[in-house]
Structure formats: structure tokens, C-alpha cells
Tab-separated table of C-alpha atoms in Angstrom:
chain	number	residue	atom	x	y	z
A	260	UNK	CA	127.936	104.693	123.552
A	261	UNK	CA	126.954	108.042	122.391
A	262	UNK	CA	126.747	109.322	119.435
A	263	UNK	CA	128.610	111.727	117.390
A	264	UNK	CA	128.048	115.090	116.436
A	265	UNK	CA	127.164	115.372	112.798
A	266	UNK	CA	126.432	111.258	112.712
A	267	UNK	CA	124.253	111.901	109.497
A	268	UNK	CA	127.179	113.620	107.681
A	269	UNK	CA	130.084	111.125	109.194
A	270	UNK	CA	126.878	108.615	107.718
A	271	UNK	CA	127.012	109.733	104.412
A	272	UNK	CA	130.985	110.592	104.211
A	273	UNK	CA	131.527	106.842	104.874
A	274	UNK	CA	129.195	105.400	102.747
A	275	UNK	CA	131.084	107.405	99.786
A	276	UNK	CA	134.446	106.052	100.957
A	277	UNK	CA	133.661	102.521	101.806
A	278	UNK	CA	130.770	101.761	99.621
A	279	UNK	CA	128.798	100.475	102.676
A	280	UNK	CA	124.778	101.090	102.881
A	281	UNK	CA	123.600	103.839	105.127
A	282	UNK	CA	122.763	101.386	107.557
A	283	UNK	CA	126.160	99.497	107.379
A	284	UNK	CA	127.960	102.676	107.466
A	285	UNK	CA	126.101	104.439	110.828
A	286	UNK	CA	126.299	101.076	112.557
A	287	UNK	CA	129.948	100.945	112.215
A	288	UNK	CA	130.548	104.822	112.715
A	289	UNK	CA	128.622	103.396	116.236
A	290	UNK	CA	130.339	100.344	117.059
A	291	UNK	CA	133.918	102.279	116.033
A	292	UNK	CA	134.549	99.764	113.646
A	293	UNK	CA	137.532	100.670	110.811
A	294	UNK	CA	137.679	101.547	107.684
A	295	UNK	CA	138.961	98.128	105.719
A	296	UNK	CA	142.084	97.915	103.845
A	297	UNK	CA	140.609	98.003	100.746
A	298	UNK	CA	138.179	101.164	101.310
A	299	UNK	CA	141.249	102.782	102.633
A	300	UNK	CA	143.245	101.510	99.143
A	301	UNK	CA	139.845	102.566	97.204
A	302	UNK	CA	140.442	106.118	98.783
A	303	UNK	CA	143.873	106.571	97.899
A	304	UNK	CA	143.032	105.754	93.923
A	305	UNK	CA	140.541	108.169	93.587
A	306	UNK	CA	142.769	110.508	95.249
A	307	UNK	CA	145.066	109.917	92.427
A	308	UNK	CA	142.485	109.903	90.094
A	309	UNK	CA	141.224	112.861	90.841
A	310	UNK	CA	144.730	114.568	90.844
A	311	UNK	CA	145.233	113.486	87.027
A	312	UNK	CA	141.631	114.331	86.172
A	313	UNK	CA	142.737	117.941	87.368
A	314	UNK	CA	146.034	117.919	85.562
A	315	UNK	CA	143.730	116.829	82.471
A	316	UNK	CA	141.170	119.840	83.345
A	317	UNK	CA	144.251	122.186	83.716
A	318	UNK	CA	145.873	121.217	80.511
A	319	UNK	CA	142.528	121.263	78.673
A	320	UNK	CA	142.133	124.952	79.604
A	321	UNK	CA	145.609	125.757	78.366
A	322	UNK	CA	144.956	123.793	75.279
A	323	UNK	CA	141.419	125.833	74.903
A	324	UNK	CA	143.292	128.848	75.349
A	325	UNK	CA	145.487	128.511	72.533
A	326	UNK	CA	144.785	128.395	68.735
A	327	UNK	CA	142.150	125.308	67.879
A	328	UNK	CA	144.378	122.830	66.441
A	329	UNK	CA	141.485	119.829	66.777
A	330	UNK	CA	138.561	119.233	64.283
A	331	UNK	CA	134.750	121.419	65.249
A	332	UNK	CA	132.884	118.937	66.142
A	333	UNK	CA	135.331	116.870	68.422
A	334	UNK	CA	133.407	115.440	71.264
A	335	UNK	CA	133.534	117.490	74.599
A	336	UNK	CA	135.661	115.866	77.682
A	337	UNK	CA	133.408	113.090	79.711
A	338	UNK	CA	132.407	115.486	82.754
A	339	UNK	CA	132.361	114.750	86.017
A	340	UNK	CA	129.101	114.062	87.888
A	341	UNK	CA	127.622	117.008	89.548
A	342	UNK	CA	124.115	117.188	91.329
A	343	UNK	CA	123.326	113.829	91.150
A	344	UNK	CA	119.558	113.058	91.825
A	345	UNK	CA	119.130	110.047	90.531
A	346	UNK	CA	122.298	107.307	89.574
A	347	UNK	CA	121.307	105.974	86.250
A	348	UNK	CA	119.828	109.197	84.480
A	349	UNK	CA	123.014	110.787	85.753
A	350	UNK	CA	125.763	108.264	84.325
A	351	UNK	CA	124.091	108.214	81.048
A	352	UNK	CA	123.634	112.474	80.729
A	353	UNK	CA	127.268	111.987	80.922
A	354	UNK	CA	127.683	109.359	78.345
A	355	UNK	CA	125.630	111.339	75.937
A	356	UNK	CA	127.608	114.211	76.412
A	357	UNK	CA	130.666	112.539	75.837
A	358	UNK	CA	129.157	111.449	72.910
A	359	UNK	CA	127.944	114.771	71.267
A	360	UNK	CA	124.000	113.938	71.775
A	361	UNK	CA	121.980	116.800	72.374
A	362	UNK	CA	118.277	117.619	72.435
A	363	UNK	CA	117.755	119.141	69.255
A	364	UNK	CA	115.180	121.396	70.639
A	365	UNK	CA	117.355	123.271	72.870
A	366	UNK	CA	120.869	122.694	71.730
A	367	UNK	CA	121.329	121.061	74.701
A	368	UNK	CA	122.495	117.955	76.577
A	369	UNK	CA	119.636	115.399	77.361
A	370	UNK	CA	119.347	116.607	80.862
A	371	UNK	CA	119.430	113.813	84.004
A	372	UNK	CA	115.916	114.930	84.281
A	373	UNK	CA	115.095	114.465	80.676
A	374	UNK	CA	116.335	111.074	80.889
A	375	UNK	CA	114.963	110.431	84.163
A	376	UNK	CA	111.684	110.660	83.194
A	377	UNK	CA	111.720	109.168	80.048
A	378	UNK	CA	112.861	105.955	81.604
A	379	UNK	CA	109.514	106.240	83.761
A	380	UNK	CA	111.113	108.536	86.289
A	381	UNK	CA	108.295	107.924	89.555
A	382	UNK	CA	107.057	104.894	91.306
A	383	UNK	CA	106.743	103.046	94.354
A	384	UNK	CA	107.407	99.698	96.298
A	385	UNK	CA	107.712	99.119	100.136
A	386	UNK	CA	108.043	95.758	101.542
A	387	UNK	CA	110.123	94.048	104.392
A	388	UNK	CA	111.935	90.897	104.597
A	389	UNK	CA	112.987	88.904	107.618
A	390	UNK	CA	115.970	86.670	107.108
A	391	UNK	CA	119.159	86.117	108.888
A	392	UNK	CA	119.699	88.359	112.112
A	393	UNK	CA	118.052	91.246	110.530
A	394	UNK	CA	114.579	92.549	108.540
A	395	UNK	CA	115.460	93.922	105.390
A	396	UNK	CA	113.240	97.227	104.679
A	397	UNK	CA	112.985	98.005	100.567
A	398	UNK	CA	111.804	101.586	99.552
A	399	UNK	CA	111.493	102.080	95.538
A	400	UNK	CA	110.570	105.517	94.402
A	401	UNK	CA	111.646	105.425	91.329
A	402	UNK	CA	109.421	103.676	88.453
A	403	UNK	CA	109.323	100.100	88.533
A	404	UNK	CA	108.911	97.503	87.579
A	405	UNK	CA	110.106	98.009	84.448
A	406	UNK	CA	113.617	97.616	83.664
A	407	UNK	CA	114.622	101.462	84.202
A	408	UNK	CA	117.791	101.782	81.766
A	409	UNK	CA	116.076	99.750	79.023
A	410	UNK	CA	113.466	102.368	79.038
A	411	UNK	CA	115.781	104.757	79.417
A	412	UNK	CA	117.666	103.786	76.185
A	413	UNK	CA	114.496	102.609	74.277
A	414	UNK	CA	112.951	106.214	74.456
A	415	UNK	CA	116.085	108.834	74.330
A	416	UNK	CA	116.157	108.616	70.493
A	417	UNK	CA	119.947	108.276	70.886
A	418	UNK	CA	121.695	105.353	68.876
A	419	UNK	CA	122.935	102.827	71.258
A	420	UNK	CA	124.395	99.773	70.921
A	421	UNK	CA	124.649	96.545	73.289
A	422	UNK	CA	126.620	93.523	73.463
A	423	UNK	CA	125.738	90.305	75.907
A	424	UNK	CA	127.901	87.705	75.586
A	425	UNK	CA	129.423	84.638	77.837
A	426	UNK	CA	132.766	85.151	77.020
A	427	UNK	CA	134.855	86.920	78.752
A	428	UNK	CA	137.516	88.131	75.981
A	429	UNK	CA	134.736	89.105	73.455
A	430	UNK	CA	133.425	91.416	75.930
A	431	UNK	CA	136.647	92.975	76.688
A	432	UNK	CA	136.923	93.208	72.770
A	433	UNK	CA	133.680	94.719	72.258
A	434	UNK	CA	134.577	97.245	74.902
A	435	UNK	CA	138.220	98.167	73.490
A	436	UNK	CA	136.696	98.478	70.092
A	437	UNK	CA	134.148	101.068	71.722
A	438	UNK	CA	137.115	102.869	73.687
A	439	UNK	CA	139.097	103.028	70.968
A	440	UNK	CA	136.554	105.095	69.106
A	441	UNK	CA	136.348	107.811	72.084
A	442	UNK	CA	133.232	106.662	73.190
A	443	UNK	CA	132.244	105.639	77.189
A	444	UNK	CA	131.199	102.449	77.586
A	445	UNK	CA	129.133	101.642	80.216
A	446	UNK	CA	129.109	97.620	82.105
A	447	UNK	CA	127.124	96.448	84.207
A	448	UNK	CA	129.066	94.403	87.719
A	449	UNK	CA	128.242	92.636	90.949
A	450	UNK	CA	129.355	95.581	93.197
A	451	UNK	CA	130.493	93.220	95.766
A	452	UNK	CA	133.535	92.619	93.127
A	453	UNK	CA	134.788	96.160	92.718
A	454	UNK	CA	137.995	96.623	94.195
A	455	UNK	CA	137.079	99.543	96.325
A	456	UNK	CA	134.170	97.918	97.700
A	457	UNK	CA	133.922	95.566	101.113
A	458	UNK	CA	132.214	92.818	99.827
A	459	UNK	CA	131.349	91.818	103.231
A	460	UNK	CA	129.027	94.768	103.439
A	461	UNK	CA	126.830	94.051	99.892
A	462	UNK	CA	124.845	91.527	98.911
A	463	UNK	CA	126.357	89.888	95.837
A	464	UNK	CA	123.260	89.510	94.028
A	465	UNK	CA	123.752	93.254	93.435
A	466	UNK	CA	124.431	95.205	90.762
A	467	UNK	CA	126.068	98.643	89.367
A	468	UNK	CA	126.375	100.039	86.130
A	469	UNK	CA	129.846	101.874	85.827
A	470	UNK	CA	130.791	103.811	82.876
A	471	UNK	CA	134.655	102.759	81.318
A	472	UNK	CA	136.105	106.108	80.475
A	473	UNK	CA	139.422	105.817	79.450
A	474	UNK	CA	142.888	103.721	79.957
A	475	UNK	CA	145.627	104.961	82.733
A	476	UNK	CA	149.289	102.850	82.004
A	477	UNK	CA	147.879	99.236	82.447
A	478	UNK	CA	144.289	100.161	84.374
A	479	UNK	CA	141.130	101.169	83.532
A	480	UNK	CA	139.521	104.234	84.370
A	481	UNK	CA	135.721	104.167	85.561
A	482	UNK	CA	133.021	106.618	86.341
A	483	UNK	CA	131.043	105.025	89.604
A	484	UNK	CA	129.120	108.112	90.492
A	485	UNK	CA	131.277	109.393	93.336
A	486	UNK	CA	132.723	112.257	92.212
A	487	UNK	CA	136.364	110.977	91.083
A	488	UNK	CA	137.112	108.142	88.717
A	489	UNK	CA	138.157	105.164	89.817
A	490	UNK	CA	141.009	102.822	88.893
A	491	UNK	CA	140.434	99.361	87.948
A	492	UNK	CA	142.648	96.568	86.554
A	493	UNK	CA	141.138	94.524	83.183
A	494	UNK	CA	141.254	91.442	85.607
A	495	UNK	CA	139.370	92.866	88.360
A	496	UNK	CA	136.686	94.278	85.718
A	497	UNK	CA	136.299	91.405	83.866
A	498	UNK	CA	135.532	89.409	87.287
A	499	UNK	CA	133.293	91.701	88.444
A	500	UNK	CA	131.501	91.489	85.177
A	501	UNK	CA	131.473	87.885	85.488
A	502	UNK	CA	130.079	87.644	88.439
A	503	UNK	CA	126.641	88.621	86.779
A	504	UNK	CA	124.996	85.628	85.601
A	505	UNK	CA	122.122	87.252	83.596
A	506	UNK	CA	122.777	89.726	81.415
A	507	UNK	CA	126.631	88.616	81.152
A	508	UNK	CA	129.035	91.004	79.948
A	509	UNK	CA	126.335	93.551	79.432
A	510	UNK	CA	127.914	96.560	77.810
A	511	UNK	CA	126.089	99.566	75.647
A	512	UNK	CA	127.856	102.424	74.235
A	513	UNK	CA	126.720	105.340	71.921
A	514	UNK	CA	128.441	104.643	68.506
A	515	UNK	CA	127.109	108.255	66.898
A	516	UNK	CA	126.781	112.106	68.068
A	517	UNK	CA	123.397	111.560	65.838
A	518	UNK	CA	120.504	113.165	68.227
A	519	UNK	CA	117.018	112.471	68.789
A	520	UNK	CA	114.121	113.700	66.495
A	521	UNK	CA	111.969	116.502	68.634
A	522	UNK	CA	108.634	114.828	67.555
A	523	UNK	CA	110.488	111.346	68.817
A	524	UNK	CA	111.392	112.802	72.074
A	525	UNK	CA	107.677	114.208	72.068
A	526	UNK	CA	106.397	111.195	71.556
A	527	UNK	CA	108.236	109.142	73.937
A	528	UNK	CA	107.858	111.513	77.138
A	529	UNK	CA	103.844	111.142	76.417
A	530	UNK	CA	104.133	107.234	76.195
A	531	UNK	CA	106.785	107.553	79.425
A	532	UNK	CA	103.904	109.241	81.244
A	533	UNK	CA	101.387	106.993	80.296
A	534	UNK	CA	103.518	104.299	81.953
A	535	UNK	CA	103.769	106.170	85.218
A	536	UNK	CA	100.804	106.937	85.901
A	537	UNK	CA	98.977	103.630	85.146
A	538	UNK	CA	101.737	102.265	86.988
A	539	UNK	CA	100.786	104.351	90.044
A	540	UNK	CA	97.072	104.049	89.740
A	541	UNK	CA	97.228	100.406	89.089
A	542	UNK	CA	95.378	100.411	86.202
A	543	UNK	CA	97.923	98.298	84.120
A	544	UNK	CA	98.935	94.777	85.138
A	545	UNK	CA	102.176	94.032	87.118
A	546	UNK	CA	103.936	91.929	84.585
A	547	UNK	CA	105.968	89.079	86.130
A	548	UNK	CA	104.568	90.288	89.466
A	549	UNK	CA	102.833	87.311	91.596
A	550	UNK	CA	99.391	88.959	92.492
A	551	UNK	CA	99.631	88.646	96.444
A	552	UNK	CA	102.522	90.826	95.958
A	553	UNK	CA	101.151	93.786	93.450
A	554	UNK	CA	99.611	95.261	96.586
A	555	UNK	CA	103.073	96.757	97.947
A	556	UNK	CA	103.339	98.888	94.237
A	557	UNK	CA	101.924	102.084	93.652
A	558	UNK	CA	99.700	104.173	95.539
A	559	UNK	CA	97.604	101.303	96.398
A	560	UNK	CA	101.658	99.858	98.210
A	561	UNK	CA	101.692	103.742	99.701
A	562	UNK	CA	98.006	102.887	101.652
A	563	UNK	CA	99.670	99.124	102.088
A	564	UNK	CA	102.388	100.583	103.910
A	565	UNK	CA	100.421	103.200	106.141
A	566	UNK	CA	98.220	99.955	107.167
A	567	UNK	CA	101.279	97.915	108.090
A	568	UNK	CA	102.993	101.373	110.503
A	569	UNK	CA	99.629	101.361	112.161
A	570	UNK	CA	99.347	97.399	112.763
A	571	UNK	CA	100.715	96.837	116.412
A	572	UNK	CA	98.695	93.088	116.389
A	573	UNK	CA	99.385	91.107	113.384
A	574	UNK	CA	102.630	89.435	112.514
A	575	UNK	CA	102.674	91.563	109.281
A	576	UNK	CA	102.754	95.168	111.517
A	577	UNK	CA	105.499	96.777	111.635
A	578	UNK	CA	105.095	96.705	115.526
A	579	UNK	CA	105.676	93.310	115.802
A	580	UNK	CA	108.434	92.696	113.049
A	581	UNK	CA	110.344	95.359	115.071
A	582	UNK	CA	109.780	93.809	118.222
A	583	UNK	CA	112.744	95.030	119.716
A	584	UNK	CA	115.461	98.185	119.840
A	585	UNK	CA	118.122	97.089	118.064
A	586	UNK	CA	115.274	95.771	114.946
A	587	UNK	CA	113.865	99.274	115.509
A	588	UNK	CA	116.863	101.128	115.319
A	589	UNK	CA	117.660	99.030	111.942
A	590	UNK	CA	114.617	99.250	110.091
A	591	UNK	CA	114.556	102.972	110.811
A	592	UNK	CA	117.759	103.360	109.767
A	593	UNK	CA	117.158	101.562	106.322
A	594	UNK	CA	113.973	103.389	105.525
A	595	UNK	CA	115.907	106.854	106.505
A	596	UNK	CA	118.827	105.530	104.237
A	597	UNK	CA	116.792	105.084	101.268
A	598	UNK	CA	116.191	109.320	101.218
A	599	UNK	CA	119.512	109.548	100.704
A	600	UNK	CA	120.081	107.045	98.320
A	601	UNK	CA	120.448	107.897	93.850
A	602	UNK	CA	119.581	104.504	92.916
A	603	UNK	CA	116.222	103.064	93.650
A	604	UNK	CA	114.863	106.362	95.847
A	605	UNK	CA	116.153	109.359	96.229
A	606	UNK	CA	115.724	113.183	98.054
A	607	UNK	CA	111.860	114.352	97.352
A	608	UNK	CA	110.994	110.510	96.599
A	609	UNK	CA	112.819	111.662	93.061
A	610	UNK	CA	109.599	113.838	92.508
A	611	UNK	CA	111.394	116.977	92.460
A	612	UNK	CA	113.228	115.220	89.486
A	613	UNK	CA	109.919	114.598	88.190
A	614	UNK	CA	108.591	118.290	88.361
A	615	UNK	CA	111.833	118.957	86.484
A	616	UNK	CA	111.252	116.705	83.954
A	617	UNK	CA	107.887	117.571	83.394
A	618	UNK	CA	108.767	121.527	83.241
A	619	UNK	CA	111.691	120.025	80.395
A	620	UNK	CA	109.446	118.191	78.170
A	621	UNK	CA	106.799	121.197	78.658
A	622	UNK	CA	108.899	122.831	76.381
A	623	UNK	CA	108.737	120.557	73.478
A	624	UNK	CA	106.350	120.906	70.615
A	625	UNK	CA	102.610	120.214	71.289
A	626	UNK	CA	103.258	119.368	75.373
A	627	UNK	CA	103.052	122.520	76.839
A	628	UNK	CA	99.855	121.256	78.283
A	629	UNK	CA	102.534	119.584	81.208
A	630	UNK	CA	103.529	122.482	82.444
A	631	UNK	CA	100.269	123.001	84.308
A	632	UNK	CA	101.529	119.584	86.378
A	633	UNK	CA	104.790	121.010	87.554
A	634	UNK	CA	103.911	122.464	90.893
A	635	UNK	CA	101.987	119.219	91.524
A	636	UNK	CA	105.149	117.227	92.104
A	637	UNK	CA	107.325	119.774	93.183
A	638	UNK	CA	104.812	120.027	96.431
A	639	UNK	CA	104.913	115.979	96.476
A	640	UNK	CA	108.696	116.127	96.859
A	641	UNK	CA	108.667	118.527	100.243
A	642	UNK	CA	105.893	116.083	101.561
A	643	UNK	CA	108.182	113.404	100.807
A	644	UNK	CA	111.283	115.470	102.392
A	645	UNK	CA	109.042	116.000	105.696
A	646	UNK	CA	107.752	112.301	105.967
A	647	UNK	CA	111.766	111.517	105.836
A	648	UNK	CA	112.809	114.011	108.463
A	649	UNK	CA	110.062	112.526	110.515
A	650	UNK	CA	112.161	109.318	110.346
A	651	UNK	CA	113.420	108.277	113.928
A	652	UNK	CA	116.079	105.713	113.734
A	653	UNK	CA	116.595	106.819	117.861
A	654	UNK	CA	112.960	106.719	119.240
A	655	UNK	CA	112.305	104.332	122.260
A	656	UNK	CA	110.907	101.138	122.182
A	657	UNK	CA	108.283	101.835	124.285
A	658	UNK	CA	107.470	105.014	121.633
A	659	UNK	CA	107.273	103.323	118.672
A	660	UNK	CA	103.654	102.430	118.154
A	661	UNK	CA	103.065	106.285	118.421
A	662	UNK	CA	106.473	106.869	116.384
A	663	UNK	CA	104.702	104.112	113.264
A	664	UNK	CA	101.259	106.349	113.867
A	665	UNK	CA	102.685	109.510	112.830
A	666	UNK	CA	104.645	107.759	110.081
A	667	UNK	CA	101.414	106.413	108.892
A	668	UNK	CA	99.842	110.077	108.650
A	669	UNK	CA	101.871	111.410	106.426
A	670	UNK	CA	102.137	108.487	104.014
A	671	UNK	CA	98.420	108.407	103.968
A	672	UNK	CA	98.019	112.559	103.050
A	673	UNK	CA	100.900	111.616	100.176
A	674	UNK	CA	98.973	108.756	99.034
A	675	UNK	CA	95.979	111.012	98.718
A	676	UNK	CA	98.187	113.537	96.947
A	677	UNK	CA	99.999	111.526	94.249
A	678	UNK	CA	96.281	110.097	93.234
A	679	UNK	CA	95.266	113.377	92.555
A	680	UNK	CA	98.489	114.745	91.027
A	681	UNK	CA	98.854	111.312	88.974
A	682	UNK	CA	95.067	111.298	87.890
A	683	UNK	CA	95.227	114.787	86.804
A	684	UNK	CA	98.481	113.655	84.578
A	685	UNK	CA	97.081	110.988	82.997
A	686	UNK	CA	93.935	112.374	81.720
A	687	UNK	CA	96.378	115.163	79.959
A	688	UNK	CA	98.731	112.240	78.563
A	689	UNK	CA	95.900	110.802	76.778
A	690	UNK	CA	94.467	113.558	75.507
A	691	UNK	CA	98.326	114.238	74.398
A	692	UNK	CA	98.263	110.944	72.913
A	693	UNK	CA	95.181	111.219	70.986
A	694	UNK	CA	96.409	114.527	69.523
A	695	UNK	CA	99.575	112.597	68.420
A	696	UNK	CA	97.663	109.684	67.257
A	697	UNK	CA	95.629	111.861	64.376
């Protein structure tokens, strides 16, 4: 069959509609497969979402325009997501500017880079799996392995609070009583549970974090990240919820506009970059990371990786666990996916993000010693955006050795890059630190 013009766009249209991976979503575009029912339902309620949010919009601006009738210091509309980089440092910028938080320094909101970074904002994993019919290809660029919005949360300086709990009408409690105060909430739900979603197409060990926004006649309204909110019955939410065994019910919420202390946000971007770096280097330990496996982190998992595109002998090369065209075409397809991705990876390998974040907290008291890193990262995100265009999902079989060889290239001049970039960053975190320290 041949393909479509545009497949890349159709690609990435789809996934938005349907919820399907990149993979999922180009494989179906291929086969002509539909659209389910539900996507198509999904469609039509953020449709009619995003027709009241305008009506909302356009009756704001009247409002604005005539005399203030409200108190000063009523919080500002939740706003809609716009240039989303990364998923989780976007959803809570918005949540903080809902709630009034600001960065005290600038009169401004925490920016998604901001918070990006201060929840660790770089890293790396790469690994494959074979099970089933298909080899599952994982690409992490963003820091890990630490839980990302803890550390997000832990070092804003903003005053959250969070609620687990095993029952069911508690946590819708906890969440009304939040609503009810004009504040977000943000759960956490098996995605393969949300109404809009094909199940069929997610695995339901996985999870989203989807901010609840507001009520619309008997429904919820929720912030996913796409663009539009979407509408969701308490039943449906509550399941969804449910359906994550750990962390049950997880909610937060910001209770208070009260904003971060400069020196606290100073603090907490050095200790964030101490984190990433040593993280990157390897010179902390992996907690809760069996030891055969610590090799796929960092840039030590970068050089892992390049060894593995280059291996056309062992089982472990990624010429024999491709060891046909359709596996080829797949695994291609999920690494290309993951450049495209807001969750776990991202456009530049999220350092772009990075540079941004580092130019950000540059700017606050005592760090302008980071600004001299900025350029470092932003040239580590076009060498990440050229090692993804080099990404072939449609090479030949008989090519692919050659196709893994050039791969390999360019992931080992990155590796070499992000040691220097990251080794130049630590030594001015610690001297940061020490200066703190006294």
C-alpha cells in the first residue's frame, strides 16, 4: 500500500484525536483502519468543549471591558495549554497560574521551563523489550529515575497539598472540597479508562495526570493536554482513578496564591542540577535500580545504546532483535515517536527546555554563573533534532545494518557532548552550592 502524503502530520493529527501512540496511530493510518466510536465521541466533546471555553473567553473579555465589579486579587482564568514541551511542567504552569503563584523575582508565572527543570528536567534511558508479537523500544529523556512531579512539587516553593486514599467517595470529597474553593485539582488515572481513549491501543499499567477544572451540568471538566477540555462523568473519573492501584486516588491541589521565596527557588534549582548531572555522569547510585540494568541510564545508557545499533551478531543487537521488516519498521517507528512525544522525551531530547531553564534560573540571585551553560544545551537539542530526522522507520531490510551504523554515530558525538556540557555544569553547581552553604 502506499503511503500518504503528509503521513507524519495525518501521524500526529490522529494520535491527538484517538489517543493512540505514534506507532499505533501510523500503523492504522497504513492499514486504513477507523477511527473507533469512542475517539470519534471523544472528538465531538472537545468540540463542545472548546465552543463553551470560547463563549467563556468571549464573555470574560466583555466582563474585562466593563467596570471591575470582582475583588483585585481574584485568581486569573485556568489557561489553555500553549507550546507544550514537556506534559507535566506544562499542566502544573497552568495550575499555578490558576492559583495566583508567581515567581517573586519576576512577577511572573513559574514558567514550564522553570518547573521543568526543577523537577530534574534532563536524563536518559533506552532499552528494548520483546514480548508478545512485537519489541517494545523505551526512550526517556527526561530525568529519571526519580519520581518527576514529586520533585517537581518538592522544589517549586508553592504550597501543595495531596490526598491518597482507598476510598473512592473520600477522594471525590477531597476533590469537591478543592473545586469548590476555585482551585484545579489535578488526579492521577489509568489512561486506558478515559472515555476518549481506545483502551485497546494503551497498556493499562499506564498512567496520566489530568487536571479537574471545573463542573459542566452533571460532568466534569478536565485539562488532558490537548488543547480543549475534556468532558468526563464523576463515574467514569472515579473508575479511571481506581484503576490505579498504587498511589490510589492520588490528587494534589494548590490551597494558597502564597509564592515561593527567591533564595528557596535559588536554592532548589542548584540542588535540581546537582541531581542531573550526577544522574547523567553516574556518579550517584540508581536507587531501586537492579545493577545489570543501571547501564541503559545516563550517558554511560547513550554509549550502551550506540553499542547495541552497531551489534549485527549478538542476540542483544539491534540487528538481530529486528530481524525482520515489519520489526524494523516498528522499532523505528517507536524510537521516531518518542521525538514527538511531551511525556517521557520530547523535541531537542527536552534540552532546549533545559537551555531555557537554565537561562530562567540565571536570572535569580547569586546563579548568574548558569548562564555561561545555556548555549551548551541549546546546541545538544539540534544534535538531538538531527539524530531524530535521521530516524528511518522506511529503510530496507537489507539497509539496516548501515541504517543502525549511522544511528550509532550520532548518539556516540551526543554522548561525547552531554559529558562535556554536564561536567562543565556540575563543577559550577557545586561551587554554587558551597557559596550557598556559607
Amino acid at each position: 500500500m502506499g503511503q500518504p502524503a503528509n503521513l507524519k502530520k495525518q501521524t500526529r493529527q490522529r494520535m491527538e484525536r484517538t489517543g493512540e501512540s505514534y506507532t499505533t496511530a501510523r500503523k492504522n493510518i497504513l492499514a486504513g483502519k477507523p477511527e473507533s466510536p469512542r475517539a470519534a465521541r471523544a472528538a465531538a466533546a472537545r468540540d463542545y468543549a472548546k465552543e463553551a471555553r470560547e463563549k467563556a473567553k468571549a464573555q470574560a473579555k466583555k466582563d474585562k471591558e466593563a467596570p471591575a465589579a470582582s475583588p483585585a486579587d481574584e485568581l486569573p482564568e485556568y489557561p489553555a495549554p500553549e507550546e507544550v514541551i514537556q506534559y507535566d511542567a506544562a499542566l502544573w504552569h497552568r495550575v499555578l497560574v490558576q492559583a495566583g503563584v508567581t515567581n517573586k523575582h519576576t512577577g511572573q508565572p513559574l514558567s514550564q521551563a522553570l518547573l521543568a527543570g526543577l523537577a530534574g528536567g534532563i536524563g536518559f534511558m533506552a532499552f528494548t523489550h520483546e514480548g508478545g508479537e512485537e519489541t517494545a523500544v523505551t526512550l526517556v529523556t527526561r530525568h529519571n529515575p526519580e519520581p518527576y512531579t514529586q520533585n517537581l512539587l518538592a522544589r517549586c516553593g508553592a504550597t501543595v497539598t495531596e490526598r491518597t486514599t482507598g476510598s473512592a467517595e473520600r477522594a471525590a470529597e477531597y476533590m469537591d472540597a478543592a473545586l469548590d474553593a476555585g482551585r484545579a485539582v489535578v488526579v492521577r488515572v489509568a489512561i486506558s479508562a478515559l472515555p476518549w481513549i481506545d483502551g485497546t491501543t494503551v497498556d493499562e499499567a499506564e498512567t496520566l495526570d489530568l487536571a479537574v477544572v471545573g463542573e459542566h451540568k452533571k460532568d466534569l471538566l478536565v485539562d488532558d493536554g490537548s488543547g480543549a477540555l475534556n468532558l468526563i462523568s464523576p463515574k467514569e473519573l472515579a473508575i479511571a482513578r481506581a484503576m490505579r492501584k498504587k498511589e490510589k486516588h492520588w490528587q494534589a491541589w494548590i490551597p494558597s496564591s502564597r509564592s515561593p521565596k527567591t533564595e528557596t527557588l535559588s536554592a532548589n534549582a542548584v540542588e535540581a542540577i546537582e541531581e542531573t548531572t550526577a544522574r547523567l555522569l553516574g556518579t550517584s547510585e540508581l536507587s531501586g535500580v537492579p545493577v545489570h540494568f543501571a547501564k541503559n541510564f545516563g550517558i554511560t545508557g547513550m554509549r550502551t545504546l550506540a553499542t547495541r545499533l552497531r551489534d549485527s551478531e549478538s542476540k542483544t543487537g539491534w540487528s538481530q532483535i529486528f530481524a525482520s521488516q515489519q520489526a524494523l519498521a516498528n522499532g523505528l517507528d517507536q524510537l521516531a515517536g518518542f521525538f514527538s512525544d511531551t511525556r517521557f522525551s520530547g523535541e531537542g531530547a527536552l534540552r532546549g527546555l533545559y537551555s531555557d531553564f537554565l537561562a530562567e534560573a540565571a536570572e535569580l540571585p547569586g546563579l548568574s554563573a548558569l548562564a555561561a551553560h545555556v548555549d551548551a544545551y541549546q546546541q545538544l537539542s539540534a544534535q538531538w533534532d538531527e539524530f531524530a530526522d535521521l530516524i528511518d522507520p522506511e529503510i530496507e531490510f537489507s539497509q539496516r545494518a548501515e541504517h543502525f551504523a549511522l544511528l550509532a554515530d550520532a548518539i556516540e558525538r551526543i554522548a561525547e557532548a552531554e559529558e562535556q556540557a554536564a561536567t562543565a555544569l556540575a563543577a559550577t553547581a557545586k561551587q554554587l552550592a558551597a557559596k550557598t552553604a556559607k
